[in-house]
Amino acid sequence: MLRETVATARLSLTPLSAADADEMVSVLAARELYTYIGGEPPSREELRARYERQAAGGPADGSQEWHNWIVRRAEDSVAVGTVQATVVDGGRVADVAWVVGAPFQGQGYAVEAAAGMVAWLRDHGVAEVRAHIHPEHAASARVAERIGLVATGEVDDEGERVWRTVGVERMETNR
């Protein structure tokens, strides 16, 4: 798969680079962002190192493809968050995640960005999309539901509930 910019009505998903750490460190600085995903706000250096690894696109063995985007408002290019997809199973399955900085939450950015990413994944041959969401993270559960994912009875090793697509038909109606 290619590293492409994805455009939605109000947002631009731009492939991340190490240089994005300078801007993203403040977007990801609120401690409440880590309540359900664990960890703590990264330093600029930690974020730069993480972005360098992620920009590589995946492990050398080719078992995964990593797609990471900075979510920017189209009107002013201000970064508001990130979306990511780890594509496995020969390009047929993607595990997705999203985070929107605290000052930008409640404006529909997570749903719009995640839906844009899922549409891009579909256009590039991904048949199944999954998200792993903490059972108490109601906001992420709403995002998953709005982009066409359904909660399953599965719980992963971290105690998160697995959400997944139920079929192409449902995804198509949410574009």
mmCIF file of C-alpha atoms in Angstrom:
data_model
loop_
_atom_site.group_PDB
_atom_site.id
_atom_site.type_symbol
_atom_site.label_atom_id
_atom_site.label_comp_id
_atom_site.label_asym_id
_atom_site.label_seq_id
_atom_site.Cartn_x
_atom_site.Cartn_y
_atom_site.Cartn_z
ATOM 1 C CA MET A 1 0.000 0.000 0.000
ATOM 2 C CA LEU A 2 1.030 3.547 -0.618
ATOM 3 C CA ARG A 3 1.680 6.402 1.768
ATOM 4 C CA GLU A 4 -1.035 8.765 0.653
ATOM 5 C CA THR A 5 -2.832 11.779 1.998
ATOM 6 C CA VAL A 6 -6.525 11.128 2.623
ATOM 7 C CA ALA A 7 -8.978 14.011 2.345
ATOM 8 C CA THR A 8 -12.362 14.218 4.063
ATOM 9 C CA ALA A 9 -14.838 17.088 4.178
ATOM 10 C CA ARG A 10 -13.011 18.972 6.944
ATOM 11 C CA LEU A 11 -9.785 17.059 7.436
ATOM 12 C CA SER A 12 -6.582 16.008 5.768
ATOM 13 C CA LEU A 13 -4.900 12.799 6.928
ATOM 14 C CA THR A 14 -1.230 13.253 6.122
ATOM 15 C CA PRO A 15 1.319 10.430 6.395
ATOM 16 C CA LEU A 16 3.231 11.010 9.595
ATOM 17 C CA SER A 17 6.933 11.784 9.748
ATOM 18 C CA ALA A 18 9.402 12.262 12.593
ATOM 19 C CA ALA A 19 9.176 16.033 12.090
ATOM 20 C CA ASP A 20 5.506 15.923 13.155
ATOM 21 C CA ALA A 21 6.627 15.228 16.734
ATOM 22 C CA ASP A 22 7.309 18.935 17.269
ATOM 23 C CA GLU A 23 3.644 19.828 16.737
ATOM 24 C CA MET A 24 2.083 16.618 18.056
ATOM 25 C CA VAL A 25 3.770 16.702 21.475
ATOM 26 C CA SER A 26 1.338 19.431 22.572
ATOM 27 C CA VAL A 27 -1.668 17.754 20.897
ATOM 28 C CA LEU A 28 -0.945 14.555 22.856
ATOM 29 C CA ALA A 29 0.002 16.284 26.133
ATOM 30 C CA ALA A 30 -3.228 15.897 28.126
ATOM 31 C CA ARG A 31 -2.973 13.115 30.708
ATOM 32 C CA GLU A 32 -6.644 12.195 30.259
ATOM 33 C CA LEU A 33 -5.843 10.881 26.772
ATOM 34 C CA TYR A 34 -4.051 7.938 28.433
ATOM 35 C CA THR A 35 -6.809 6.917 30.870
ATOM 36 C CA TYR A 36 -7.874 3.937 28.748
ATOM 37 C CA ILE A 37 -4.855 3.308 26.541
ATOM 38 C CA GLY A 38 -2.237 3.467 29.273
ATOM 39 C CA GLY A 39 1.067 5.253 29.361
ATOM 40 C CA GLU A 40 1.617 8.943 29.725
ATOM 41 C CA PRO A 41 2.181 11.931 27.484
ATOM 42 C CA PRO A 42 5.385 11.392 25.488
ATOM 43 C CA SER A 43 8.270 13.815 25.417
ATOM 44 C CA ARG A 44 9.227 15.375 22.093
ATOM 45 C CA GLU A 45 12.206 12.993 21.860
ATOM 46 C CA GLU A 46 10.107 9.906 22.639
ATOM 47 C CA LEU A 47 7.494 10.938 20.097
ATOM 48 C CA ARG A 48 10.126 11.648 17.434
ATOM 49 C CA ALA A 49 11.672 8.179 17.956
ATOM 50 C CA ARG A 50 8.222 6.546 17.821
ATOM 51 C CA TYR A 51 7.334 8.388 14.629
ATOM 52 C CA GLU A 52 10.640 7.408 13.023
ATOM 53 C CA ARG A 53 9.808 3.733 13.696
ATOM 54 C CA GLN A 54 6.217 4.076 12.515
ATOM 55 C CA ALA A 55 7.179 5.940 9.336
ATOM 56 C CA ALA A 56 9.257 2.909 8.331
ATOM 57 C CA GLY A 57 5.972 1.258 7.344
ATOM 58 C CA GLY A 58 6.308 -2.047 9.195
ATOM 59 C CA PRO A 59 8.712 -4.780 10.195
ATOM 60 C CA ALA A 60 11.372 -5.903 7.728
ATOM 61 C CA ASP A 61 9.759 -9.330 7.360
ATOM 62 C CA GLY A 62 6.729 -7.754 5.667
ATOM 63 C CA SER A 63 4.257 -9.410 8.042
ATOM 64 C CA GLN A 64 2.545 -6.068 8.712
ATOM 65 C CA GLU A 65 2.029 -2.733 7.017
ATOM 66 C CA TRP A 66 1.833 0.315 9.252
ATOM 67 C CA HIS A 67 -0.183 3.290 8.088
ATOM 68 C CA ASN A 68 -0.043 6.304 10.369
ATOM 69 C CA TRP A 69 -1.550 9.676 9.632
ATOM 70 C CA ILE A 70 -1.583 13.031 11.351
ATOM 71 C CA VAL A 71 -5.145 14.370 11.354
ATOM 72 C CA ARG A 72 -5.155 18.019 10.314
ATOM 73 C CA ARG A 73 -7.972 20.480 9.845
ATOM 74 C CA ALA A 74 -8.145 21.238 6.136
ATOM 75 C CA GLU A 75 -8.920 24.910 6.734
ATOM 76 C CA ASP A 76 -5.700 25.761 8.593
ATOM 77 C CA SER A 77 -3.529 22.570 8.695
ATOM 78 C CA VAL A 78 -3.616 22.516 12.504
ATOM 79 C CA ALA A 79 -2.931 19.001 13.813
ATOM 80 C CA VAL A 80 -5.796 17.650 15.934
ATOM 81 C CA GLY A 81 -4.835 13.981 16.340
ATOM 82 C CA THR A 82 -3.732 10.758 14.689
ATOM 83 C CA VAL A 83 -5.232 7.678 13.075
ATOM 84 C CA GLN A 84 -3.409 4.449 12.401
ATOM 85 C CA ALA A 85 -3.916 1.083 10.779
ATOM 86 C CA THR A 86 -1.850 -2.068 11.101
ATOM 87 C CA VAL A 87 -2.600 -4.185 8.045
ATOM 88 C CA VAL A 88 -2.033 -7.939 8.296
ATOM 89 C CA ASP A 89 -3.129 -11.180 6.642
ATOM 90 C CA GLY A 90 -1.782 -10.286 3.223
ATOM 91 C CA GLY A 91 -3.496 -6.912 3.209
ATOM 92 C CA ARG A 92 -6.973 -8.225 4.034
ATOM 93 C CA VAL A 93 -7.304 -7.250 7.728
ATOM 94 C CA ALA A 94 -6.564 -3.962 9.493
ATOM 95 C CA ASP A 95 -6.465 -3.099 13.173
ATOM 96 C CA VAL A 96 -7.271 0.589 13.521
ATOM 97 C CA ALA A 97 -6.971 3.216 16.236
ATOM 98 C CA TRP A 98 -7.512 6.933 16.647
ATOM 99 C CA VAL A 99 -6.733 9.685 19.120
ATOM 100 C CA VAL A 100 -7.842 13.304 19.075
ATOM 101 C CA GLY A 101 -6.208 15.882 21.317
ATOM 102 C CA ALA A 102 -8.297 17.010 24.289
ATOM 103 C CA PRO A 103 -8.881 20.574 22.995
ATOM 104 C CA PHE A 104 -10.288 19.188 19.738
ATOM 105 C CA GLN A 105 -12.628 16.521 21.110
ATOM 106 C CA GLY A 106 -16.389 16.732 20.737
ATOM 107 C CA GLN A 107 -16.232 18.196 17.230
ATOM 108 C CA GLY A 108 -16.625 14.988 15.220
ATOM 109 C CA TYR A 109 -12.987 14.830 14.167
ATOM 110 C CA ALA A 110 -12.417 11.260 15.416
ATOM 111 C CA VAL A 111 -15.412 9.888 13.513
ATOM 112 C CA GLU A 112 -14.558 11.789 10.336
ATOM 113 C CA ALA A 113 -10.883 10.841 10.410
ATOM 114 C CA ALA A 114 -11.542 7.174 11.257
ATOM 115 C CA ALA A 115 -14.209 6.915 8.555
ATOM 116 C CA GLY A 116 -11.815 8.456 6.015
ATOM 117 C CA MET A 117 -9.099 5.995 6.999
ATOM 118 C CA VAL A 118 -11.482 3.019 6.771
ATOM 119 C CA ALA A 119 -12.701 4.130 3.342
ATOM 120 C CA TRP A 120 -9.069 4.387 2.200
ATOM 121 C CA LEU A 121 -8.329 0.918 3.584
ATOM 122 C CA ARG A 122 -11.375 -0.502 1.773
ATOM 123 C CA ASP A 123 -10.256 1.131 -1.472
ATOM 124 C CA HIS A 124 -6.909 -0.630 -1.003
ATOM 125 C CA GLY A 125 -8.313 -4.129 -0.541
ATOM 126 C CA VAL A 126 -8.828 -4.444 3.201
ATOM 127 C CA ALA A 127 -11.838 -6.688 3.815
ATOM 128 C CA GLU A 128 -12.038 -6.632 7.615
ATOM 129 C CA VAL A 129 -11.452 -3.748 10.004
ATOM 130 C CA ARG A 130 -11.015 -4.242 13.742
ATOM 131 C CA ALA A 131 -10.564 -1.936 16.722
ATOM 132 C CA HIS A 132 -9.584 -2.865 20.270
ATOM 133 C CA ILE A 133 -11.370 -0.603 22.760
ATOM 134 C CA HIS A 134 -11.275 -0.482 26.558
ATOM 135 C CA PRO A 135 -14.722 -1.567 27.794
ATOM 136 C CA GLU A 136 -15.195 1.717 29.714
ATOM 137 C CA HIS A 137 -14.114 4.021 26.881
ATOM 138 C CA ALA A 138 -17.570 5.170 25.763
ATOM 139 C CA ALA A 139 -16.297 7.869 23.383
ATOM 140 C CA SER A 140 -14.162 5.417 21.380
ATOM 141 C CA ALA A 141 -17.008 2.907 21.367
ATOM 142 C CA ARG A 142 -19.254 5.584 19.819
ATOM 143 C CA VAL A 143 -16.614 6.298 17.165
ATOM 144 C CA ALA A 144 -16.335 2.586 16.352
ATOM 145 C CA GLU A 145 -20.094 2.275 16.078
ATOM 146 C CA ARG A 146 -20.396 5.360 13.868
ATOM 147 C CA ILE A 147 -17.807 4.009 11.415
ATOM 148 C CA GLY A 148 -19.653 0.710 11.096
ATOM 149 C CA LEU A 149 -17.891 -1.532 13.593
ATOM 150 C CA VAL A 150 -19.810 -3.850 15.911
ATOM 151 C CA ALA A 151 -18.751 -4.926 19.395
ATOM 152 C CA THR A 152 -18.022 -8.633 19.632
ATOM 153 C CA GLY A 153 -17.826 -10.914 22.628
ATOM 154 C CA GLU A 154 -14.070 -11.143 22.082
ATOM 155 C CA VAL A 155 -11.681 -9.645 24.612
ATOM 156 C CA ASP A 156 -7.999 -9.312 23.716
ATOM 157 C CA ASP A 157 -4.994 -9.984 25.957
ATOM 158 C CA GLU A 158 -5.104 -6.409 27.282
ATOM 159 C CA GLY A 159 -8.751 -6.732 28.372
ATOM 160 C CA GLU A 160 -10.041 -4.622 25.500
ATOM 161 C CA ARG A 161 -13.190 -5.507 23.601
ATOM 162 C CA VAL A 162 -12.715 -6.302 19.918
ATOM 163 C CA TRP A 163 -14.947 -4.403 17.499
ATOM 164 C CA ARG A 164 -15.102 -5.451 13.845
ATOM 165 C CA THR A 165 -16.866 -4.884 10.584
ATOM 166 C CA VAL A 166 -19.917 -6.996 9.919
ATOM 167 C CA GLY A 167 -19.750 -6.716 6.147
ATOM 168 C CA VAL A 168 -18.914 -4.472 3.262
ATOM 169 C CA GLU A 169 -22.544 -3.384 2.881
ATOM 170 C CA ARG A 170 -22.601 -1.670 6.269
ATOM 171 C CA MET A 171 -19.289 0.084 5.659
ATOM 172 C CA GLU A 172 -20.436 1.418 2.316
ATOM 173 C CA THR A 173 -23.416 3.183 3.903
ATOM 174 C CA ASN A 174 -21.162 5.040 6.324
ATOM 175 C CA ARG A 175 -18.967 6.740 3.767
#
